[in-house]
GROMACS .gro file of C-alpha atoms in nm:
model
  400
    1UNK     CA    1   0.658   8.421  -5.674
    2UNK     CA    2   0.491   8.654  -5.925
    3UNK     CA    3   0.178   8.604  -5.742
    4UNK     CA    4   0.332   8.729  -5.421
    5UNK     CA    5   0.446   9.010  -5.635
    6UNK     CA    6   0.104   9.088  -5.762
    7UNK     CA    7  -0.026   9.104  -5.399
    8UNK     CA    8   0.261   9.336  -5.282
    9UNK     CA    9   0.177   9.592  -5.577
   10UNK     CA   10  -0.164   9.611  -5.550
   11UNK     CA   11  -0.137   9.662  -5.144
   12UNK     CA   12   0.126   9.929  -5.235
   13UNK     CA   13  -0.097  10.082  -5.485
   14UNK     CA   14  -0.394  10.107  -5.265
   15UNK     CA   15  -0.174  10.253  -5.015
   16UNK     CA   16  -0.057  10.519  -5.225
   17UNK     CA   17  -0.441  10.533  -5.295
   18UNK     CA   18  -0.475  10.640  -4.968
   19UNK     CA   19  -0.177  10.853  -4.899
   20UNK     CA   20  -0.293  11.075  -5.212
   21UNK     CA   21  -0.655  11.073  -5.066
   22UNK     CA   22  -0.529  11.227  -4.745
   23UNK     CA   23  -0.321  11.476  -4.975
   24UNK     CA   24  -0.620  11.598  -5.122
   25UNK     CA   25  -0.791  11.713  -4.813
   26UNK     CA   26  -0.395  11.852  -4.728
   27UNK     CA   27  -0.329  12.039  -5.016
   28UNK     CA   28  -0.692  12.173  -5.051
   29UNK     CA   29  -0.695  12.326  -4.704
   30UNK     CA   30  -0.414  12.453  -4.724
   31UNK     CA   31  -0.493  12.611  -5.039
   32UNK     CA   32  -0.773  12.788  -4.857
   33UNK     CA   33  -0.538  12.870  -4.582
   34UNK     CA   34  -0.680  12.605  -4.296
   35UNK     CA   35  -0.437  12.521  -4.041
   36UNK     CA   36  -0.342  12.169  -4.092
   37UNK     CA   37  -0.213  12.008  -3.778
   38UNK     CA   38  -0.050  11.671  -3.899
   39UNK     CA   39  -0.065  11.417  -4.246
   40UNK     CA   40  -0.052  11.062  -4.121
   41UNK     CA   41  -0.042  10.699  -4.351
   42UNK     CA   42  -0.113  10.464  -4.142
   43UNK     CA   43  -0.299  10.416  -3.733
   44UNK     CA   44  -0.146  10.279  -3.442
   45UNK     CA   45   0.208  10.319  -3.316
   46UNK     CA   46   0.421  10.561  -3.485
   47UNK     CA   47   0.694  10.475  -3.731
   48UNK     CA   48   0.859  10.799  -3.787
   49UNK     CA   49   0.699  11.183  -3.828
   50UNK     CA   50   0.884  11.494  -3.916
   51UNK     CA   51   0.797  11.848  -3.919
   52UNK     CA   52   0.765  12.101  -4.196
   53UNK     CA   53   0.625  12.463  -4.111
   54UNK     CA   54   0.329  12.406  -3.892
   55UNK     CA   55   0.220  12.025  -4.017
   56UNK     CA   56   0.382  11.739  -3.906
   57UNK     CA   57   0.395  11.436  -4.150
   58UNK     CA   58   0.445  11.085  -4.108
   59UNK     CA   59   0.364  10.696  -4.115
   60UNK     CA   60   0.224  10.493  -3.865
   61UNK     CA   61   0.260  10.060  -3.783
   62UNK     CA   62  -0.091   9.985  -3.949
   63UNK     CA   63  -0.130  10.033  -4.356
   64UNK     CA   64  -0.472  10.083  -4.329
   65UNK     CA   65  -0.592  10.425  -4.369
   66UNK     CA   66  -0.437  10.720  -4.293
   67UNK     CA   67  -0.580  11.093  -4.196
   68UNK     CA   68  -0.523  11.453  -4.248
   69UNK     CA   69  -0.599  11.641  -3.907
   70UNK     CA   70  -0.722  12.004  -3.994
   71UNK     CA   71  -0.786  12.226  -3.708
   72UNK     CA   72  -1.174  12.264  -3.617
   73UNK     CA   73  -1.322  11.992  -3.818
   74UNK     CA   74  -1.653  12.066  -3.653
   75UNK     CA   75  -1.676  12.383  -3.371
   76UNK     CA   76  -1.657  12.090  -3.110
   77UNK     CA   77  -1.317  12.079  -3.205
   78UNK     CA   78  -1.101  12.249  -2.971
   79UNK     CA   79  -0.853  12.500  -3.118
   80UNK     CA   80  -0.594  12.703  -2.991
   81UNK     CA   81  -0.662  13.113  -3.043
   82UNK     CA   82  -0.386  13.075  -3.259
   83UNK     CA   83  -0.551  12.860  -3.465
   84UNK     CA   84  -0.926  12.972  -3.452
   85UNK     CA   85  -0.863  13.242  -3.698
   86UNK     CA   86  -0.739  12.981  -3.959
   87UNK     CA   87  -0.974  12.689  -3.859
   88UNK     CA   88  -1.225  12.483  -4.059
   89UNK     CA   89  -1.540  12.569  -3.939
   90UNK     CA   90  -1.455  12.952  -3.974
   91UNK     CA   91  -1.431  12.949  -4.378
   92UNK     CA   92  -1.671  12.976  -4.623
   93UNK     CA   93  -1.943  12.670  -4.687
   94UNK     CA   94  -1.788  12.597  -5.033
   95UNK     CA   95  -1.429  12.566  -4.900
   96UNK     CA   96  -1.539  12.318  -4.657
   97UNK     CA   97  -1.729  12.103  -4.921
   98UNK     CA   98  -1.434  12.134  -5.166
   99UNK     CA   99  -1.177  12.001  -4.877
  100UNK     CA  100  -1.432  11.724  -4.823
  101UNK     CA  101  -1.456  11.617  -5.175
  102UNK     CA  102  -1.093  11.632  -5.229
  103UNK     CA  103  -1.039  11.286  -5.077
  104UNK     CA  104  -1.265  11.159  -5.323
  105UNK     CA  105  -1.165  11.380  -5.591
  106UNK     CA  106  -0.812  11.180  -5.573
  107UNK     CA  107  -0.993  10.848  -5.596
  108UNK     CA  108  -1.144  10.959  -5.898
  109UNK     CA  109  -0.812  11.127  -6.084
  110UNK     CA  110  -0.664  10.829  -6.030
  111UNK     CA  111  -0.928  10.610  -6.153
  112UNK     CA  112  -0.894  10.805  -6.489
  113UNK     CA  113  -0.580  10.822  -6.507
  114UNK     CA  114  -0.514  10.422  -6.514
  115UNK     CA  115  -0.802  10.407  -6.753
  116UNK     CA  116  -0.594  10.683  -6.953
  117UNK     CA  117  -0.306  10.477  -6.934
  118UNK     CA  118  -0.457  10.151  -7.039
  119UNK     CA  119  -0.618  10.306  -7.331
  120UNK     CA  120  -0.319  10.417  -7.501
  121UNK     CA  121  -0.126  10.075  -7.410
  122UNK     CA  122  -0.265   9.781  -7.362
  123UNK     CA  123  -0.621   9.908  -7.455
  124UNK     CA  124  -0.980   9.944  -7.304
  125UNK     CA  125  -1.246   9.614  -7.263
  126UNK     CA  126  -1.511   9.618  -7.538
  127UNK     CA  127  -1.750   9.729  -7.247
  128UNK     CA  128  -2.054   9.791  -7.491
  129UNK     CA  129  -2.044   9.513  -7.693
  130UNK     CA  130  -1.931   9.658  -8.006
  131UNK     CA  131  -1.977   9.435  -8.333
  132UNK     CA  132  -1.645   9.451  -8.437
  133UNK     CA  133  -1.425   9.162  -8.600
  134UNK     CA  134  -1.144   9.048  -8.415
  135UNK     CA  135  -0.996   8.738  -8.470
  136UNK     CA  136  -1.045   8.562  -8.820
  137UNK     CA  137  -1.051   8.199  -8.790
  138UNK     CA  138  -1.320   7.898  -8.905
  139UNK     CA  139  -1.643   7.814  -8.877
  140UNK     CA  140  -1.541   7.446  -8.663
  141UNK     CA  141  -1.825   7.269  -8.463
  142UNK     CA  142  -1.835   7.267  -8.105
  143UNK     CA  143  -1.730   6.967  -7.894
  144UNK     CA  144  -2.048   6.848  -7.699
  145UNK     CA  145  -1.783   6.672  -7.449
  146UNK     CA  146  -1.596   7.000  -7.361
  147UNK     CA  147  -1.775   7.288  -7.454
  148UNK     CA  148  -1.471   7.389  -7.659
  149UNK     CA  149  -1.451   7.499  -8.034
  150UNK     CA  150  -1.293   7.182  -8.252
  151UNK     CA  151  -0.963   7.340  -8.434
  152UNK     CA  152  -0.935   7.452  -8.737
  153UNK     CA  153  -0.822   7.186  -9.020
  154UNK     CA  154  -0.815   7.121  -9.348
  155UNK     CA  155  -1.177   7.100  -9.452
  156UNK     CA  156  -1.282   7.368  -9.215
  157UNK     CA  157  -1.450   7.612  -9.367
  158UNK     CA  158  -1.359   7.986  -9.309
  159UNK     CA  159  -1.679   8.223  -9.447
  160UNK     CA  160  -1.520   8.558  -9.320
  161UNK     CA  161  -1.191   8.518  -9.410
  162UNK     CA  162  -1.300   8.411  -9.790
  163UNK     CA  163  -1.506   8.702  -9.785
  164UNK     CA  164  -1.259   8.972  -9.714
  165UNK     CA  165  -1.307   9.033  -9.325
  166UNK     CA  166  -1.069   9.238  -9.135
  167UNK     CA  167  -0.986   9.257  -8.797
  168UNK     CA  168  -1.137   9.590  -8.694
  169UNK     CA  169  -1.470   9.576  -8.919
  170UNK     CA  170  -1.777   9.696  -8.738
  171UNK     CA  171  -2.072   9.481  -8.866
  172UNK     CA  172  -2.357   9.712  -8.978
  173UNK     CA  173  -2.629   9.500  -9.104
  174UNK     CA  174  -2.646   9.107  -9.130
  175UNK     CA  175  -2.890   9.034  -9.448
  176UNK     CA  176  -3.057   9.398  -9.431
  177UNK     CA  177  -3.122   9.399  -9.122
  178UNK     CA  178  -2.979   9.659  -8.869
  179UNK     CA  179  -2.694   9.501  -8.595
  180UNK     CA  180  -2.582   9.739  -8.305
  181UNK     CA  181  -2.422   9.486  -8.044
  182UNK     CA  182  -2.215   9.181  -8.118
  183UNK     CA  183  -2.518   8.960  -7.923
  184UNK     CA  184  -2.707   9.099  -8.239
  185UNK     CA  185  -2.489   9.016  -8.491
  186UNK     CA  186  -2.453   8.624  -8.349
  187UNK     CA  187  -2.800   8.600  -8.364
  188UNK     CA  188  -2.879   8.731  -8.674
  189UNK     CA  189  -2.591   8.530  -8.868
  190UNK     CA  190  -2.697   8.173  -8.629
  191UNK     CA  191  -3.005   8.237  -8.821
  192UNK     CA  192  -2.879   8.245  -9.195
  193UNK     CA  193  -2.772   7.981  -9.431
  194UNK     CA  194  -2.556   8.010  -9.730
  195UNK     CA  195  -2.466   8.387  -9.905
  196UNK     CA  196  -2.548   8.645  -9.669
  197UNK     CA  197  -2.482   9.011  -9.718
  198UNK     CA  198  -2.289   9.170  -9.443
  199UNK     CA  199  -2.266   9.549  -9.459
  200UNK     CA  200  -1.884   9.678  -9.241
  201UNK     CA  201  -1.748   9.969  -9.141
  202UNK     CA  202  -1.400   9.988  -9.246
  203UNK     CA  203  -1.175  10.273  -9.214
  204UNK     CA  204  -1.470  10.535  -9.230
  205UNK     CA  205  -1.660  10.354  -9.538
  206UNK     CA  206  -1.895  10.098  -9.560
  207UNK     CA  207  -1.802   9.788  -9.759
  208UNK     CA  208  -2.071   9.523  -9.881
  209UNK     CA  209  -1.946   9.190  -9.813
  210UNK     CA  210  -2.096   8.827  -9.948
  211UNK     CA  211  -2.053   8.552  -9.653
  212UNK     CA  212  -2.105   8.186  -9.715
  213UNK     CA  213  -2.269   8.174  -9.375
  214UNK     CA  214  -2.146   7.770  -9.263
  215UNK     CA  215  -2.425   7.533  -9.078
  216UNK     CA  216  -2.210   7.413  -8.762
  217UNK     CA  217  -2.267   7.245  -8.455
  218UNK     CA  218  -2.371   7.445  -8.113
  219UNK     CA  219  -2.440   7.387  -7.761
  220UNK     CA  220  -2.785   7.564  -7.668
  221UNK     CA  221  -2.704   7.764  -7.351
  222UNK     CA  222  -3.009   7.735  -7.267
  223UNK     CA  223  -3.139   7.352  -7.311
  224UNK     CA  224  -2.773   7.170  -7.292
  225UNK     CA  225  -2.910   7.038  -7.650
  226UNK     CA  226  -2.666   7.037  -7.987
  227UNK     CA  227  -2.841   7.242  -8.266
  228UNK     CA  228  -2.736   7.358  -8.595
  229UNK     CA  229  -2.686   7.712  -8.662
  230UNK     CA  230  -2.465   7.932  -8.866
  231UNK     CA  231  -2.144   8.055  -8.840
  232UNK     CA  232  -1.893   8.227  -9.046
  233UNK     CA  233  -1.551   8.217  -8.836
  234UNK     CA  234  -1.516   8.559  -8.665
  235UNK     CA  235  -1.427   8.639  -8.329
  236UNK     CA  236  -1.575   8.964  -8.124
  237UNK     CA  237  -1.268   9.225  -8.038
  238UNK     CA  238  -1.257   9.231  -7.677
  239UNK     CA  239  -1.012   9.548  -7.639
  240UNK     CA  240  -0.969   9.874  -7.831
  241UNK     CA  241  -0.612  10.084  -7.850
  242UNK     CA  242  -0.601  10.431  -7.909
  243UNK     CA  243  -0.397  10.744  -7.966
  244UNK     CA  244  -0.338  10.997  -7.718
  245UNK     CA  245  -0.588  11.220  -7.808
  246UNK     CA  246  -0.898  10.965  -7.911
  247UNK     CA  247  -0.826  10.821  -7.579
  248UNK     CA  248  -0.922  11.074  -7.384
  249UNK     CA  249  -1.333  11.063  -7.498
  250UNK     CA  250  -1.251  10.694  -7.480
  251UNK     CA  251  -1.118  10.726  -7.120
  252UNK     CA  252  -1.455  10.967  -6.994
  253UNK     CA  253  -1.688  10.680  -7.177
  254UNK     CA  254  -1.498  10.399  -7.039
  255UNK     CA  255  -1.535  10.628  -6.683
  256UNK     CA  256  -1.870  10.642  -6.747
  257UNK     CA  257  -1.990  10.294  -6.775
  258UNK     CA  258  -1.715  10.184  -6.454
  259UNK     CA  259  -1.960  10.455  -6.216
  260UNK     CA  260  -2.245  10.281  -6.351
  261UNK     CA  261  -2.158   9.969  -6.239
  262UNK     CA  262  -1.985  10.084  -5.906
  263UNK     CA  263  -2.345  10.278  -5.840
  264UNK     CA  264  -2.561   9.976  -5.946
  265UNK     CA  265  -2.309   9.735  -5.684
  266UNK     CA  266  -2.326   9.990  -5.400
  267UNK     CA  267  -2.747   9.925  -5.474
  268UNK     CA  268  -2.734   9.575  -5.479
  269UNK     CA  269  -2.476   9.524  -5.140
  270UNK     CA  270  -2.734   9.453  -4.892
  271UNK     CA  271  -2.849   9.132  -5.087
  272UNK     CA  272  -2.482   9.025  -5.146
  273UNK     CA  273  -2.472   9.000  -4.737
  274UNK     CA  274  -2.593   8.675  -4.699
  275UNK     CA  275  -2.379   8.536  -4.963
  276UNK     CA  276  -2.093   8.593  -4.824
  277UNK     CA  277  -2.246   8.479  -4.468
  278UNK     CA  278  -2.299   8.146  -4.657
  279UNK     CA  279  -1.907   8.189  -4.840
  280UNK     CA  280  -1.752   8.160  -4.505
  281UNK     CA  281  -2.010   7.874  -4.393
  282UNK     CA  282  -1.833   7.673  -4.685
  283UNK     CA  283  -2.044   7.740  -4.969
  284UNK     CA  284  -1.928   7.883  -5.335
  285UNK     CA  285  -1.822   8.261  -5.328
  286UNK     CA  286  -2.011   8.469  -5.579
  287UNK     CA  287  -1.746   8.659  -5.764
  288UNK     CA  288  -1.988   8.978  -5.714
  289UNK     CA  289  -1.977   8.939  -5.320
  290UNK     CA  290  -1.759   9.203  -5.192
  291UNK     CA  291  -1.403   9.228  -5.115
  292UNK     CA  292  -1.208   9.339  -4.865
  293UNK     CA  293  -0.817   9.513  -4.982
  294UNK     CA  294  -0.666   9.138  -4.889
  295UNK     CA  295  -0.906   8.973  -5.112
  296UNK     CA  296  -0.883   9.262  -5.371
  297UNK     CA  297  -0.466   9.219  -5.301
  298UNK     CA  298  -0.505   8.823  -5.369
  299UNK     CA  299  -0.721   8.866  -5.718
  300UNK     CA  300  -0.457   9.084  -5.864
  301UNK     CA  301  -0.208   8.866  -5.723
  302UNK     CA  302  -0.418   8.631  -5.942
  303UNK     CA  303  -0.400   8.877  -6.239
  304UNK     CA  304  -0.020   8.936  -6.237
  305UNK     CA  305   0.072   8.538  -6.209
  306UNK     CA  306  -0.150   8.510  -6.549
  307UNK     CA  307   0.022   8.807  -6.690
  308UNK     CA  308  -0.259   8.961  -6.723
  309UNK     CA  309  -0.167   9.351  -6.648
  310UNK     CA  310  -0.450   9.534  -6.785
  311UNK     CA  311  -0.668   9.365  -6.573
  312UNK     CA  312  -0.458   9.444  -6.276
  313UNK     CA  313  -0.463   9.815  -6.325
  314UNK     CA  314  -0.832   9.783  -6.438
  315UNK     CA  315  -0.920   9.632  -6.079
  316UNK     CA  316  -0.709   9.875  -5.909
  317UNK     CA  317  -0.920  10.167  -6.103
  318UNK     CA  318  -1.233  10.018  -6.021
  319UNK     CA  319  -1.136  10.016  -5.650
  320UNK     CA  320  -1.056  10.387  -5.666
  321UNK     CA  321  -1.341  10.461  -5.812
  322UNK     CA  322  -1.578  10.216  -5.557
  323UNK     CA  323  -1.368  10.425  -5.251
  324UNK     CA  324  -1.443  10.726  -5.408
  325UNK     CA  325  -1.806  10.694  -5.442
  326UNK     CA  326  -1.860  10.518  -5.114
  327UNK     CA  327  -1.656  10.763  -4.926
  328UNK     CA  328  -1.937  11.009  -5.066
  329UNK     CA  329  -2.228  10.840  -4.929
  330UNK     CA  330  -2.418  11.120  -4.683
  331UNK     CA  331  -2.339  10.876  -4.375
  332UNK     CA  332  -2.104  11.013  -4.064
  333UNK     CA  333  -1.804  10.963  -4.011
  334UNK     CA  334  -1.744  10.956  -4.385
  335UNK     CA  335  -1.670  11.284  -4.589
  336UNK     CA  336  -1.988  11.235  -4.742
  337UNK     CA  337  -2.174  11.270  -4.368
  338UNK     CA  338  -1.983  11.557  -4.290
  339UNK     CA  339  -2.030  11.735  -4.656
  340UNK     CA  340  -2.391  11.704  -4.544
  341UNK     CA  341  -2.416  11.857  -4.259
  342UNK     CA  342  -2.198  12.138  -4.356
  343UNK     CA  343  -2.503  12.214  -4.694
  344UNK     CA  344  -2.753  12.166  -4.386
  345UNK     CA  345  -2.654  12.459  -4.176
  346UNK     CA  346  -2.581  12.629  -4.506
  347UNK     CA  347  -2.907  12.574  -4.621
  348UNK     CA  348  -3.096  12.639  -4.265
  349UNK     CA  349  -2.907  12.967  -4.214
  350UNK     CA  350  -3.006  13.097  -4.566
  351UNK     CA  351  -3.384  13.009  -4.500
  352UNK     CA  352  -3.374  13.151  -4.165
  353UNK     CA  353  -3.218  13.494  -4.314
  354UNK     CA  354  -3.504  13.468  -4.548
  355UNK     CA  355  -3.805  13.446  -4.294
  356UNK     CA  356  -3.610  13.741  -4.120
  357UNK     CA  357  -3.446  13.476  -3.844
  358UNK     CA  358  -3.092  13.522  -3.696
  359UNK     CA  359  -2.835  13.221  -3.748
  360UNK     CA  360  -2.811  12.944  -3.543
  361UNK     CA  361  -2.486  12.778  -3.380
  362UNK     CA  362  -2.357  12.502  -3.588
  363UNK     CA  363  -2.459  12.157  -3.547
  364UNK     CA  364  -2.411  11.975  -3.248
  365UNK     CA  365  -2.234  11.673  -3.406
  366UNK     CA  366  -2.273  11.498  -2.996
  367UNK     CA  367  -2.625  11.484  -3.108
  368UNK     CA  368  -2.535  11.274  -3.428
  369UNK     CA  369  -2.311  11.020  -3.216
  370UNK     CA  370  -2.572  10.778  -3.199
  371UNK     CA  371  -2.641  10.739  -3.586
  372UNK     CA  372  -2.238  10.767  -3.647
  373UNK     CA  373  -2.199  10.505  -3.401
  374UNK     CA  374  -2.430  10.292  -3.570
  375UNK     CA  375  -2.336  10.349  -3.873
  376UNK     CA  376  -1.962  10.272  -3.742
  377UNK     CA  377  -2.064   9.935  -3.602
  378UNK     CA  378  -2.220   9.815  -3.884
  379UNK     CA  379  -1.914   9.893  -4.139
  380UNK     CA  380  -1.673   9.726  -3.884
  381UNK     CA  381  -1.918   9.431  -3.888
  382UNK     CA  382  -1.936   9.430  -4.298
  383UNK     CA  383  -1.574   9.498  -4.321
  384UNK     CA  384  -1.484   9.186  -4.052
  385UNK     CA  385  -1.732   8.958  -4.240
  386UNK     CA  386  -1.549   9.090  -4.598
  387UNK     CA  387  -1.188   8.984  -4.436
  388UNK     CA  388  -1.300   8.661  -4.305
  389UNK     CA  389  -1.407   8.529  -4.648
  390UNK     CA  390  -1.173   8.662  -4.818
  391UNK     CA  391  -0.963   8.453  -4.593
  392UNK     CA  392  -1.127   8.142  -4.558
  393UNK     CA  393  -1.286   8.128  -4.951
  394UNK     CA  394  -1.157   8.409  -5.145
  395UNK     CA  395  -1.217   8.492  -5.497
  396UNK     CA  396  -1.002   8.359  -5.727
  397UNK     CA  397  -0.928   8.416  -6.133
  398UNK     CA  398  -1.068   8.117  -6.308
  399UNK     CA  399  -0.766   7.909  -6.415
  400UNK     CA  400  -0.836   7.931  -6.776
   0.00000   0.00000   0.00000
């Protein structure tokens, strides 16, 4: 059941995703005084609609999309003379781009926002991996059978707890030399044997602490071979809390590095194709493959029947943000296609009045059909090859 519950919210939240996309463009043109003809969740068959002022507002049979129809889009568009004073291709170039980008715009507010939330909750991933001490525990061997960490026991020894460790530390140096990442830190302490200096920063300060660094048993990711190494019984912190305030920088970071790794997937789709051709031919599905909203809806389905929240509302940020971008991308019929075009004639028109040239009629977006065409064919295709394996072989949260 709380799986089914998972999938419901995370539909409902993309839909409201998409209701307050279309309410950017809205509110934005009519801001700039655009006439804005009707606001519509949803395609297909209509629901229900209802009138206020000059819009009309409503919800259509199918969840998935919606649109905001603004009078003269493009000067194909045919308006009414009551509306041609008031339509979209008569206002300024910046208006136009800022109604564009509002849709967008949304995506991204929202994105933050759940990152805000998180932050000042449940917490924010270690995303850089920061050196700092979580968990204090032992320094046990690891079971060549099951990969797992033997508990601790009488016996056991525990190096950073004897020493003074505290959850929250950030390891400076290991034995005089410098540690940034947590990566460092492992190696650097695998490496020692007996007292080793470990330089922290606690509460502002840095504190010298003397670690009986323990030899212990480990599984070489690499070779599959048990070797001896060191350890001192200290797990990584894997999420950070903070105040209201310190959570906002935290929040724009956090923002920061989620882009980066929306910008380096959009780079990397093409080769993620056949992947998924071979997930829905029966093969494994690479969790990096892409998803389509059911198979988004069915890994935070996944997410909620673990109880794990923050990684609900971090998937549903990361979506926003993915929309957001992609909607962007200078490719008709998305806002991004159209945002181009409308900097194109802006552009031509000023380097025409430069070289003493008159202006020229808008673009003739019947001339662009073919590329938005193609351009249309090939999402549908993506986005029907997307559905299918999330249906057949979606991506699941491992079970443990």
């Amino acid at each position: 059941m709380s799986f089914l519950i998972g999938v419901v919210l995370f539909a409902l939240g993309i839909a409201i995703s998409i209701a307050l996309h279309e309410a950017g463009h809205l509110l934005t043109a009519k801001a700039f005084g655009m006439r804005v003809r009707r606001y519509f969740i949803g395609f297909g068959p209509t629901i229900f609609s209802l009138r206020r002022g000059e819009t009309e507002y409503g919800l259509k049979a199918i969840p998935a999309g919606g649109f905001c129809d603004i009078a003269g889009m493009t000067a194909l568009d045919e308006v009414t003379p009551e509306e041609r004073p008031r339509a979209f291709f008569r206002k300024p170039t910046w208006q136009r781009v800022v109604v564009l980008s509002a849709g967008s715009a949304m995506h991204f507010l929202i994105g933050i926002l759940l990152i805000f939330v998180l932050a000042v909750t449940s917490g924010l991933p270690n995303s850089e991996d920061l050196a700092v001490a979580g968990q204090v525990s032992c320094a046990s061997n690891q079971d060549p059978a099951t990969g797992k960490l033997q508990p601790c026991g009488p016996g056991v020894p525990t190096p950073a707890a004897d020493a003074g460790f505290q959850t929250g530390d950030r390891i400076v140096s290991v034995a005089d030399a410098p540690v940034t990442t947590w990566l460092d830190a492992v190696a650097t302490i695998q490496a020692a044997d007996g007292p080793t200096q470990i330089v922290v920063e606690r509460d502002g300060r840095e504190v010298s602490l003397t670690v009986d660094v323990a030899p212990v048993q480990r599984i070489d990711a690499q070779t599959g071979q048990v070797r001896t190494v060191g350890a001192i019984g200290l797990g990584q912190q894997l999420m950070f809390t903070y105040g209201p305030l310190a959570a906002v920088p935290a929040t724009l970071d956090y923002t920061g590095t989620m882009f980066g790794n929306v910008w380096t997937g959009l780079k990397m789709f093409p080769e993620k194709i056949p992947r998924l051709i071979d997930a829905i031919g029966g093969g494994a599905r690479d969790e990096n493959t892409p998803v389509s909203v059911v198979g988004a809806s069915i890994i935070g389905g996944d997410a909620a029947e673990r109880g794990l929240w923050s990684l609900f509302v971090l998937l549903l940020a990361l979506l926003n943000f993915f929309v957001g971008v992609f909607n962007l991308l200078p490719l008709l019929p998305l806002d991004g296609g159209h945002i181009a075009v409308n900097l194109y004639e802006r552009v031509r028109d000023w380097a025409r009045a430069r070289l003493g040239k008159t202006t020229m009629p808008p673009v003739d977006y019947t001339r662009l059909l073919p590329l938005t065409y193609a351009v249309i064919l090939v999402g549908g295709a993506i986005s029907l090859l997307t559905l299918t394996a999330d249906i057949v072989n979606p991506i699941r949260l491992p079970t443990e």
